[in-house]
Structure formats: C-alpha cells, structure tokens
GROMACS .gro file of C-alpha atoms in nm:
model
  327
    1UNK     CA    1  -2.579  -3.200   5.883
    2UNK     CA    2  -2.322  -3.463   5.718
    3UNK     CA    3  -2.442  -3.753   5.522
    4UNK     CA    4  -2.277  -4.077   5.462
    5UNK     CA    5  -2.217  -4.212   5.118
    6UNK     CA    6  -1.980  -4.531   4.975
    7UNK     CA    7  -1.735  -4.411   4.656
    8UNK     CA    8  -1.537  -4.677   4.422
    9UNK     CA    9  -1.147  -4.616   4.422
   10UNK     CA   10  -0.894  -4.788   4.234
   11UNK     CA   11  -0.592  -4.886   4.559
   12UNK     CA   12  -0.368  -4.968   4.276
   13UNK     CA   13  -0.370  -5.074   3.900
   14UNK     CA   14  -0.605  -5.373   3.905
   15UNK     CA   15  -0.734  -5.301   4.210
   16UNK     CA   16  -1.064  -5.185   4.333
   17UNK     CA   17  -1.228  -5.121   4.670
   18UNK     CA   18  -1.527  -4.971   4.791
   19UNK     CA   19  -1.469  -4.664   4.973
   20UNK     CA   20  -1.698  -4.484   5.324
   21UNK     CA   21  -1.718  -4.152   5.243
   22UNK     CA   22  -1.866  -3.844   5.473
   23UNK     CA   23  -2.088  -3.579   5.234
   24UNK     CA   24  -2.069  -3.187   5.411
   25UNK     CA   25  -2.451  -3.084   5.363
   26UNK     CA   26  -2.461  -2.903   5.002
   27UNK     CA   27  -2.412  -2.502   5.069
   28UNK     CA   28  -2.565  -2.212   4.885
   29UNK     CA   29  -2.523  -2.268   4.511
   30UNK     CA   30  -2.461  -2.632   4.557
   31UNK     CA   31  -2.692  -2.972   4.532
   32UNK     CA   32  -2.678  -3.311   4.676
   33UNK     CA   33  -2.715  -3.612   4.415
   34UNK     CA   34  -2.836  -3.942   4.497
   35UNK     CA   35  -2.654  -4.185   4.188
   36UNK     CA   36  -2.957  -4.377   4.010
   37UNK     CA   37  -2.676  -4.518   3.755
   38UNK     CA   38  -2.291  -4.496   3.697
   39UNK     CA   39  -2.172  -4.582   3.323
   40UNK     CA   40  -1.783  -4.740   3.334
   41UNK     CA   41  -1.649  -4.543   3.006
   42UNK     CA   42  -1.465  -4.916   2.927
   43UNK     CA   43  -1.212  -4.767   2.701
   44UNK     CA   44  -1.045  -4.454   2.923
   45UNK     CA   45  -1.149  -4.684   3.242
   46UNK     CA   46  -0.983  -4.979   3.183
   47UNK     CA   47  -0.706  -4.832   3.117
   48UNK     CA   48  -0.708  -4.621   3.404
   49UNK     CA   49  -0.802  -4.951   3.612
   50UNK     CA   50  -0.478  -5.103   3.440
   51UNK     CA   51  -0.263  -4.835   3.514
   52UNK     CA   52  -0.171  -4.762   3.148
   53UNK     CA   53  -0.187  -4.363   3.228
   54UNK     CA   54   0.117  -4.172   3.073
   55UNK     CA   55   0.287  -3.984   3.353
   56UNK     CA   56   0.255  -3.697   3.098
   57UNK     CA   57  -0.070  -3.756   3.025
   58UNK     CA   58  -0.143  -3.749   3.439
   59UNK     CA   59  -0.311  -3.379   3.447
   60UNK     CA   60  -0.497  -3.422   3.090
   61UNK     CA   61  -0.601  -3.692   3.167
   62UNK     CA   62  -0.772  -3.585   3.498
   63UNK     CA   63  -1.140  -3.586   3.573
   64UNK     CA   64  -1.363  -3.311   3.672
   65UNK     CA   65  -1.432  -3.441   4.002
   66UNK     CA   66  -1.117  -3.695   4.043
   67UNK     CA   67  -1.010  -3.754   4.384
   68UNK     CA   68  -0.625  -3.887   4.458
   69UNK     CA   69  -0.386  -3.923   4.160
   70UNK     CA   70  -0.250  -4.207   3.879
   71UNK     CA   71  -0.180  -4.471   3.881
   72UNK     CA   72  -0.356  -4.478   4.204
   73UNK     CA   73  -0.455  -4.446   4.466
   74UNK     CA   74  -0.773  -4.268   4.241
   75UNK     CA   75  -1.158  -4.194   4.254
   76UNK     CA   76  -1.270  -4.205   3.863
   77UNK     CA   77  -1.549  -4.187   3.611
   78UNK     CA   78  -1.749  -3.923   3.471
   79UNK     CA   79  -2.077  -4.094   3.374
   80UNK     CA   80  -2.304  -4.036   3.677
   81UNK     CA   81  -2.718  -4.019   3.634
   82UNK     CA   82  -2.914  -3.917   3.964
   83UNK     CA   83  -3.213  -3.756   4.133
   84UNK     CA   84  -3.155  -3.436   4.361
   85UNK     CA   85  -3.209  -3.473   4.673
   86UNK     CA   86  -3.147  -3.112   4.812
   87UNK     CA   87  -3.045  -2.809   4.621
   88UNK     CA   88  -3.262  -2.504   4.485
   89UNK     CA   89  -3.628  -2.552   4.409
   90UNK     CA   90  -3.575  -2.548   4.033
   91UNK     CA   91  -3.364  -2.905   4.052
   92UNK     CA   92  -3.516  -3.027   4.372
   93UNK     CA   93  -3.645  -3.380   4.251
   94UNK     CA   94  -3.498  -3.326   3.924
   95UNK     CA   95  -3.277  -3.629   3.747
   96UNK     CA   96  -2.952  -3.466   3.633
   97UNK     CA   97  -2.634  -3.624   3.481
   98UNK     CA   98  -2.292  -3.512   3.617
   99UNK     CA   99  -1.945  -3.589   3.529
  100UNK     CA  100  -1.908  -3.782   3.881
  101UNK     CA  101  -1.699  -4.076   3.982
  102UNK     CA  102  -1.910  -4.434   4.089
  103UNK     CA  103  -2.028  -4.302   4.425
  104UNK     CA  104  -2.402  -4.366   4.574
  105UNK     CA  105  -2.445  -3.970   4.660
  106UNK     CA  106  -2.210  -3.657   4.599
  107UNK     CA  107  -2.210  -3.288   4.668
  108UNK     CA  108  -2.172  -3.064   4.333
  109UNK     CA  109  -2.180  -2.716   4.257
  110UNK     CA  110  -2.534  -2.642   4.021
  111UNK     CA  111  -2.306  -2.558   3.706
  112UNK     CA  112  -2.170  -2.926   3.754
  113UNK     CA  113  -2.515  -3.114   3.654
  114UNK     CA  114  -2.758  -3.088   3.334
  115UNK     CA  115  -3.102  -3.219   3.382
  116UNK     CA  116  -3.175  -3.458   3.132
  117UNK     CA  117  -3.469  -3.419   2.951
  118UNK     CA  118  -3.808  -3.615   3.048
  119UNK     CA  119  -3.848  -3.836   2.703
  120UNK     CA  120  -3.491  -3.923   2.810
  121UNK     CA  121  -3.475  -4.245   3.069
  122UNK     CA  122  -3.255  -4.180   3.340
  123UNK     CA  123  -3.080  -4.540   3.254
  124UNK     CA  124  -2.952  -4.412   2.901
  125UNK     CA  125  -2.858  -4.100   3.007
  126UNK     CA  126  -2.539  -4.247   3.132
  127UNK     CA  127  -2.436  -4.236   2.762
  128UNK     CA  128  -2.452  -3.882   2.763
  129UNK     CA  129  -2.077  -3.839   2.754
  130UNK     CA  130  -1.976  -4.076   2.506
  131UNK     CA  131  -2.271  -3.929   2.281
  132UNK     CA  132  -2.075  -3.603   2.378
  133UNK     CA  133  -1.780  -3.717   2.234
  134UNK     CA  134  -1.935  -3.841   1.921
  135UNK     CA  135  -2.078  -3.490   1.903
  136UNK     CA  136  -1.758  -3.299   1.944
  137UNK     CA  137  -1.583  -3.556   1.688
  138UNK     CA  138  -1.912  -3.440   1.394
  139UNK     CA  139  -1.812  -3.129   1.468
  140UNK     CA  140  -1.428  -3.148   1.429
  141UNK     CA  141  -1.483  -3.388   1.112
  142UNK     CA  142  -1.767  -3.201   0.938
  143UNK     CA  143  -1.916  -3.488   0.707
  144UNK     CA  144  -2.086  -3.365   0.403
  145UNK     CA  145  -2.393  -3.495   0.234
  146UNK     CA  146  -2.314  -3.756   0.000
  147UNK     CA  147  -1.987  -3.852   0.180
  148UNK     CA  148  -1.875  -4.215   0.176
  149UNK     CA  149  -1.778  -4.285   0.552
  150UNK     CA  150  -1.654  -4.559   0.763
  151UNK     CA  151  -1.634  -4.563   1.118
  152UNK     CA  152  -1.311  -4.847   1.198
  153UNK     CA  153  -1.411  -4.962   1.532
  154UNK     CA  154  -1.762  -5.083   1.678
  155UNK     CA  155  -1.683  -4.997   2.093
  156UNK     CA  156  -1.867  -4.733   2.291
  157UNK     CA  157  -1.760  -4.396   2.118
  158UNK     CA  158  -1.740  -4.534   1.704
  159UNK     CA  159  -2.084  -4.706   1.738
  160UNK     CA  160  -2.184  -4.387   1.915
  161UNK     CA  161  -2.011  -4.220   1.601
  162UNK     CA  162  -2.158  -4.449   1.408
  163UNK     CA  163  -2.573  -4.406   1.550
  164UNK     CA  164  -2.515  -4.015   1.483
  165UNK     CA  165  -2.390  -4.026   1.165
  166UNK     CA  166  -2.681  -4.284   1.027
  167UNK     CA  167  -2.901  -3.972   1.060
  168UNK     CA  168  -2.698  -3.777   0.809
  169UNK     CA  169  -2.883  -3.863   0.458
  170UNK     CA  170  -2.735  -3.946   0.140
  171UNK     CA  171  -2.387  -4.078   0.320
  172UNK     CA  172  -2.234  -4.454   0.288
  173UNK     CA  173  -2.193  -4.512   0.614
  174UNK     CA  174  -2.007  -4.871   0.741
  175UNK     CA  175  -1.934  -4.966   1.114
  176UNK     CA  176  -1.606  -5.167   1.063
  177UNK     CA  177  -1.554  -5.421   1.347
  178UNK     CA  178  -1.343  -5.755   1.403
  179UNK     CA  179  -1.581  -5.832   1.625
  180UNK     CA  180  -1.879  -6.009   1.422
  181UNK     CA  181  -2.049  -5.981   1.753
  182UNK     CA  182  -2.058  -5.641   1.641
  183UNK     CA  183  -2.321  -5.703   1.351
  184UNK     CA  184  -2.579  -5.711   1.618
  185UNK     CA  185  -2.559  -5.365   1.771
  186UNK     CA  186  -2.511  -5.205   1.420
  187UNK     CA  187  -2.831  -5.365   1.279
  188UNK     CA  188  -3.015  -5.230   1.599
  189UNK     CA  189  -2.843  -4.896   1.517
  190UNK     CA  190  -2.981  -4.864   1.176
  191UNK     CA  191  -2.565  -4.903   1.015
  192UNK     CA  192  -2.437  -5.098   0.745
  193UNK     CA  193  -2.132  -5.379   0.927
  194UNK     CA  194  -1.825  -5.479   0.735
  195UNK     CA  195  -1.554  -5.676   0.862
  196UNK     CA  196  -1.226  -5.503   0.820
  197UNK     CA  197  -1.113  -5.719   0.508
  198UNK     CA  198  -1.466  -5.676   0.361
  199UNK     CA  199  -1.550  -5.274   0.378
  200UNK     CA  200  -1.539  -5.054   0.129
  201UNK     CA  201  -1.279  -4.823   0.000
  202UNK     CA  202  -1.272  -4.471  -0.168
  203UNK     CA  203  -1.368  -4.308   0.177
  204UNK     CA  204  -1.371  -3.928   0.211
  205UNK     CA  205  -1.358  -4.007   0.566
  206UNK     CA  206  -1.300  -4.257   0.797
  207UNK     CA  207  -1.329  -4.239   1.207
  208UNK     CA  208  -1.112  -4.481   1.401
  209UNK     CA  209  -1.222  -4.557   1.724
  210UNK     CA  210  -1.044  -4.905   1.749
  211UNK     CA  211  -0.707  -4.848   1.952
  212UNK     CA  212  -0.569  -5.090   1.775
  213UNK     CA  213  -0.267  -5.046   1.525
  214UNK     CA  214  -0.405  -5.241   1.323
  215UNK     CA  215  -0.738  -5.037   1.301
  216UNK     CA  216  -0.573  -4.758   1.250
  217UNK     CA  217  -0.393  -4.890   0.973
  218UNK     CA  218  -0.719  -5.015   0.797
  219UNK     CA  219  -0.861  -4.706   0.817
  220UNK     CA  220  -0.579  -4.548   0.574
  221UNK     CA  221  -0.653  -4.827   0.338
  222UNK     CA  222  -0.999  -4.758   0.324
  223UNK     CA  223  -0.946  -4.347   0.199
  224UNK     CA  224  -0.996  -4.184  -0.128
  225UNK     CA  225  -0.728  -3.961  -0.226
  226UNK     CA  226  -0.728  -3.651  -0.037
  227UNK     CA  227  -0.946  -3.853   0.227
  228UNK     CA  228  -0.903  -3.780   0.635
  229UNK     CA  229  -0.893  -4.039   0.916
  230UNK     CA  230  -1.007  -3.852   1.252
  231UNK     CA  231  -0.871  -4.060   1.526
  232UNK     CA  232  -1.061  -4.119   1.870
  233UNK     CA  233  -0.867  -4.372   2.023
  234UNK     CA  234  -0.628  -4.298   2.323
  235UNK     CA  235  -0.401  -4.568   2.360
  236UNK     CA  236  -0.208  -4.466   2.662
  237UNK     CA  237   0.116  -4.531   2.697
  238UNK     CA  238   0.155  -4.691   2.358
  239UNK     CA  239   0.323  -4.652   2.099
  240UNK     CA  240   0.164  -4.727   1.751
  241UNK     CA  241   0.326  -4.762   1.406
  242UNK     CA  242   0.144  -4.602   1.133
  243UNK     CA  243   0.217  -4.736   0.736
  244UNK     CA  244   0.314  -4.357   0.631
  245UNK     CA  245   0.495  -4.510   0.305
  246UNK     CA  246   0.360  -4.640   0.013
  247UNK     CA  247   0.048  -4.430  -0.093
  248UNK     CA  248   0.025  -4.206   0.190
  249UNK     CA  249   0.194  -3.889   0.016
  250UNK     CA  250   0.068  -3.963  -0.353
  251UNK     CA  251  -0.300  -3.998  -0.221
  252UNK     CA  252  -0.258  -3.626   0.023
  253UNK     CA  253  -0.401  -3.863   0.304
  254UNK     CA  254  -0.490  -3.664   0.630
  255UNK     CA  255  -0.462  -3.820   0.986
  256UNK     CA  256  -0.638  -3.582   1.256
  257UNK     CA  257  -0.722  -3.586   1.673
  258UNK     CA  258  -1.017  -3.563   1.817
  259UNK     CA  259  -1.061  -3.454   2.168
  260UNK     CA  260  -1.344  -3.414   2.379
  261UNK     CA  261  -1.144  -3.231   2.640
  262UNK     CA  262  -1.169  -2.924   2.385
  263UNK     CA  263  -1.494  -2.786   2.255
  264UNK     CA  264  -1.451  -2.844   1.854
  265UNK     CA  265  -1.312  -2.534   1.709
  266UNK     CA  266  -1.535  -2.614   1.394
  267UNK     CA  267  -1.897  -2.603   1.645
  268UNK     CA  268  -2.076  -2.266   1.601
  269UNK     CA  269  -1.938  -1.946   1.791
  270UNK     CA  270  -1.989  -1.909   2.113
  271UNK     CA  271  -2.060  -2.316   2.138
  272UNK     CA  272  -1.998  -2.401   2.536
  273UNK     CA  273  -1.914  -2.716   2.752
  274UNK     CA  274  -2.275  -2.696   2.842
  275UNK     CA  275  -2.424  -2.682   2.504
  276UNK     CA  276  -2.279  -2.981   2.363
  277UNK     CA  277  -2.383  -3.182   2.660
  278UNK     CA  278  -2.701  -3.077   2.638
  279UNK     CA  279  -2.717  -3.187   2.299
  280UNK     CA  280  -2.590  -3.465   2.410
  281UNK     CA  281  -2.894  -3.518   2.603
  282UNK     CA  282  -3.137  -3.443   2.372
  283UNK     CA  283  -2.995  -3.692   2.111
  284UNK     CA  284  -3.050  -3.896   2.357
  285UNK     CA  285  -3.428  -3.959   2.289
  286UNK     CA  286  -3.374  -4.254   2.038
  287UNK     CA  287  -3.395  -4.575   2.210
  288UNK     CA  288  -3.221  -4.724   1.904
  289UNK     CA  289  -2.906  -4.583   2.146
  290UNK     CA  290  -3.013  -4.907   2.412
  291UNK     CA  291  -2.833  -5.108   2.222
  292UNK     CA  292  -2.535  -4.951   2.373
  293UNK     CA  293  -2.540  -5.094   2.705
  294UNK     CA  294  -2.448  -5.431   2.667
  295UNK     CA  295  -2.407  -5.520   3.043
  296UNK     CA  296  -2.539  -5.419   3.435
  297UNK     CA  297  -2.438  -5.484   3.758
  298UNK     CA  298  -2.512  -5.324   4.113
  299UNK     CA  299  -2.256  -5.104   4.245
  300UNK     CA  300  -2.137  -5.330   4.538
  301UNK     CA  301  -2.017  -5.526   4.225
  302UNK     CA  302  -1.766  -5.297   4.065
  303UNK     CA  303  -1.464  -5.419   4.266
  304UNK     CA  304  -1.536  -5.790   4.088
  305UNK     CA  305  -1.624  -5.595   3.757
  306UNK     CA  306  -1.344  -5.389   3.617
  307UNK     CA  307  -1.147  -5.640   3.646
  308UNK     CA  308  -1.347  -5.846   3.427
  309UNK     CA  309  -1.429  -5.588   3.219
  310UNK     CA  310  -1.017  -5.454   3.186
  311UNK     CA  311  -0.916  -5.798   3.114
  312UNK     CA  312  -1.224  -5.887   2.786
  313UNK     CA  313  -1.399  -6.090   2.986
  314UNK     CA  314  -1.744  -5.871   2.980
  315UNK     CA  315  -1.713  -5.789   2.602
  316UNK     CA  316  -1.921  -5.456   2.689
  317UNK     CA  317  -1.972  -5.128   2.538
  318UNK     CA  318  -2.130  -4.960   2.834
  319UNK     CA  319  -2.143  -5.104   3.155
  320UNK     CA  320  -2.386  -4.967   3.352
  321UNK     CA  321  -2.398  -4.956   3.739
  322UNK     CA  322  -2.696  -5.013   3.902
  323UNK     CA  323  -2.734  -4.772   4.268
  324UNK     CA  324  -2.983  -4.884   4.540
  325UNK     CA  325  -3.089  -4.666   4.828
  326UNK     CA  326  -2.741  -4.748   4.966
  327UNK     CA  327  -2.570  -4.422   5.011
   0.00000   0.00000   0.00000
C-alpha cells in the first residue's frame, strides 16, 4: 500500500518549494521513517540553496539519498531524526537518525539508519553528523595531551570541534570567532573565546572552520613552528588566497583537508561509516551540545527559511526543523 509524504526541493538557487511525494510500502530489508526533526547543515546548505556548487564538485558533493541534480532542480540534507513506523521488529518504534533530505516520511534500506541511543533526545540527535565530522577531523588531526589548540571559526562544525576537544585534558584550547555573539555558545560549551586579534599564538594546531580567507589566514598566524592548520571549510566555488610568504617556509607550517566523505585514515583499523556515526551518537549524551541549535521552525516553513538563513539573516548554527503528523 503507498503512502503519501511532502519533501523540500530547491526549483533553483534561492528557491525552495514544498514537494507531494508518493512512498512505495517499505519491502523486505527496508523501513519506513516518520521525520520527528530535520537539521539544515547551514554551511554545505546554504550554499547548495545559493547555487555555489562547483560543477566539479557536482558528484562529491552528492548526498546519500539526493534526488535531482545541482544547481537544481535538487532534494538535499542529510540530518534527518525519526521514529519507525514499519520495518523489522528490532526497529519497529525505534527513533533512528538517517542521512535523509527534509521530508515528513521516507523509505530506507535498514543499513541506512542508526538508532540513537535512549539518554540521547531525539531533538539533538540531528547534530549527529556535524558531531561526525568533528569526529573524523580528531581523528585526521590527532591532538596530543598538552597541545596548545585553537579552533578559528565558532559555526556548526568548529564549535562542534571545539565541544570535543574541551574533553581532551591538559590542552589550551580557544574558539576563535568574529562573532562576539559567539562568546555565548563557547561559555555554555565549557571553551575559552578569543576574538581573532586577541587569541593566542604558538599553536601546535589550529582547526579552521571559518570559510573565510581571512580565517584561514589567522589561523597561520596563530602556529608554532612546525605547527598544522587542518582545514574544514568548503568554500565552493571560491577561490581563496593563502599568505604562503613571509614565515610560512622558515616556521615548516603544515596546511591539511579534512573530509568527512572519507573515514580518517588515522581512526583505528577496520573503523567503518557506521562506527563513527555511532560514536557520533553516543557523544551525543552531553546536553552542553544544546547550545548548538540556535534556531527552530516547522517544516512548512523551510521555503521562507533558507532563504533567511543563506542570506545571515538567522545567524544560526543548527537550524532545526520541526515535523508534525503531516506526512
């Protein structure tokens, strides 16, 4: 028996439109999700709402369950939280994250969805895959006890950054933000705030996460010799100029990518996709992470939204979407 279910699509860049959509009923090995929450990754989405997309960055860039192609017409986002509704006793009931466009229900294979943990509320689990990200970016930077860090960049993924490395002990940790708004979310995540022309220097590593030039730049100020930037930000179709003269050579500086799209080569053996969001999941527990999600709005909303939120507007980390029983 077919369902009925409503999906956001961007028609074209800085356009957005609510969607009908007919669900097949979920086969063998498959589940059907009803969406509690949505999270709009405000980074990757605004720029995907913008139309800032590469052309060679079109099939990276991709989604797991991404329907049409950029600039658009498109179905994207990868921050879904919801209850199953049908599927195999083990998940029936269950509350699950998936990496699932806005959409009130969907059909997924069973390998698509994690079930989030019960001390985890299904309205912060929609940060599972920015705290995913974070993860993967530990793991490809490898901070050491005793390191003096700065994360250059206070949005979704460096305070994320930021809230996982304040567990490490014996680092100097900064979140570095132009934003003073910023201070807020850093006291609430237990970090140390600098504005850029206050933080310290002598860093053996710093984490951008600005997309900014300038950021970017900052963050090579603010090394020790032989330090290492590890650069988050995507910044589309961009181009950024970096200050590779002066003391870049004399100092051995180190610039480095980050990726989620890869599992960190530096994570264990045998370290899978489904691991590190699980992890992911678990880190979850701290409600110190709340102070992530800066804004809400009900999913009827989103075509008035991203535009607001693409354009600064909503100054938000994560915006969450709110689903009724509207699918």
């Amino acid at each position: 028996m077919n369902s009925s279910a409503r999906a956001f699509w961007l028609r074209s860049p800085g356009h957005g439109e609510l969607r009908d959509v007919t669900l097949a009923a979920p086969g063998e090995g498959e589940v059907l999700v009803r969406a509690l929450y949505s999270g709009v990754s405000r980074g990757t989405e605004t720029l995907v709402f913008r139309g800032g997309v590469p052309k060679s960055q079109h099939d990276v860039m991709r989604a797991p369950f991404q329907e049409g192609d950029f600039p658009g017409p498109v179905k994207y986002g990868y921050l879904s939280v919801g209850v199953v509704e049908q599927g195999p006793d083990d998940l029936a009931g269950r509350t699950v994250f998936c990496l699932y466009p806005h959409q009130t229900r969907y059909v997924v294979p069973v390998n698509a969805v994690t079930v989030v943990p019960e001390r985890v509320p299904p309205a912060r689990a929609v940060l599972a895959g920015t705290v995913e990200t974070a993860v993967n970016a530990l793991w490809d930077a490898a901070p050491l006890l005793g390191d003096r860090i700065a994360v250059v960049g206070g949005g979704m993924v460096g305070c994320s950054v930021a809230a996982l490395l304040a567990r490490f002990p014996g680092v100097r940790l900064q979140l570095v933000d132009a934003d003073p708004g910023r201070a807020k979310t850093a006291e609430a995540l237990g970090v140390d705030f600098a504005a850029p022309e206050d933080a310290l220097g002598e860093c053996d590593l710093v984490v951008h996460a600005s997309a900014t030039e300038q950021g970017l730049g900052r963050a090579l100020e603010l090394l020790a010799p032989e330090g290492t930037v590890l650069d988050l930000s995507w910044y589309g179709d961009r181009r950024i100029a970096l200050p590779l003269g002066e003391a870049f050579h004399s100092r051995r500086l180190t610039v480095r990518s980050s990726q989620v799209g890869t599992v960190s080569p530096a994570a264990r053996a045998g370290r899978t996709y489904a691991d590190r969001l699980t992890l992911a999941l678990d880190l979850l527990a701290d409600p110190a992470l709340d102070a992530l999600i800066t804004g809400e709005s009900a999913f009827e909303e989103l075509p008035e939204v991203l535009p607001r939120l693409a354009s600064g507007e909503f100054p938000a980390l994560c915006h969450r979407v709110r689903y009724g029983d509207n699918g």
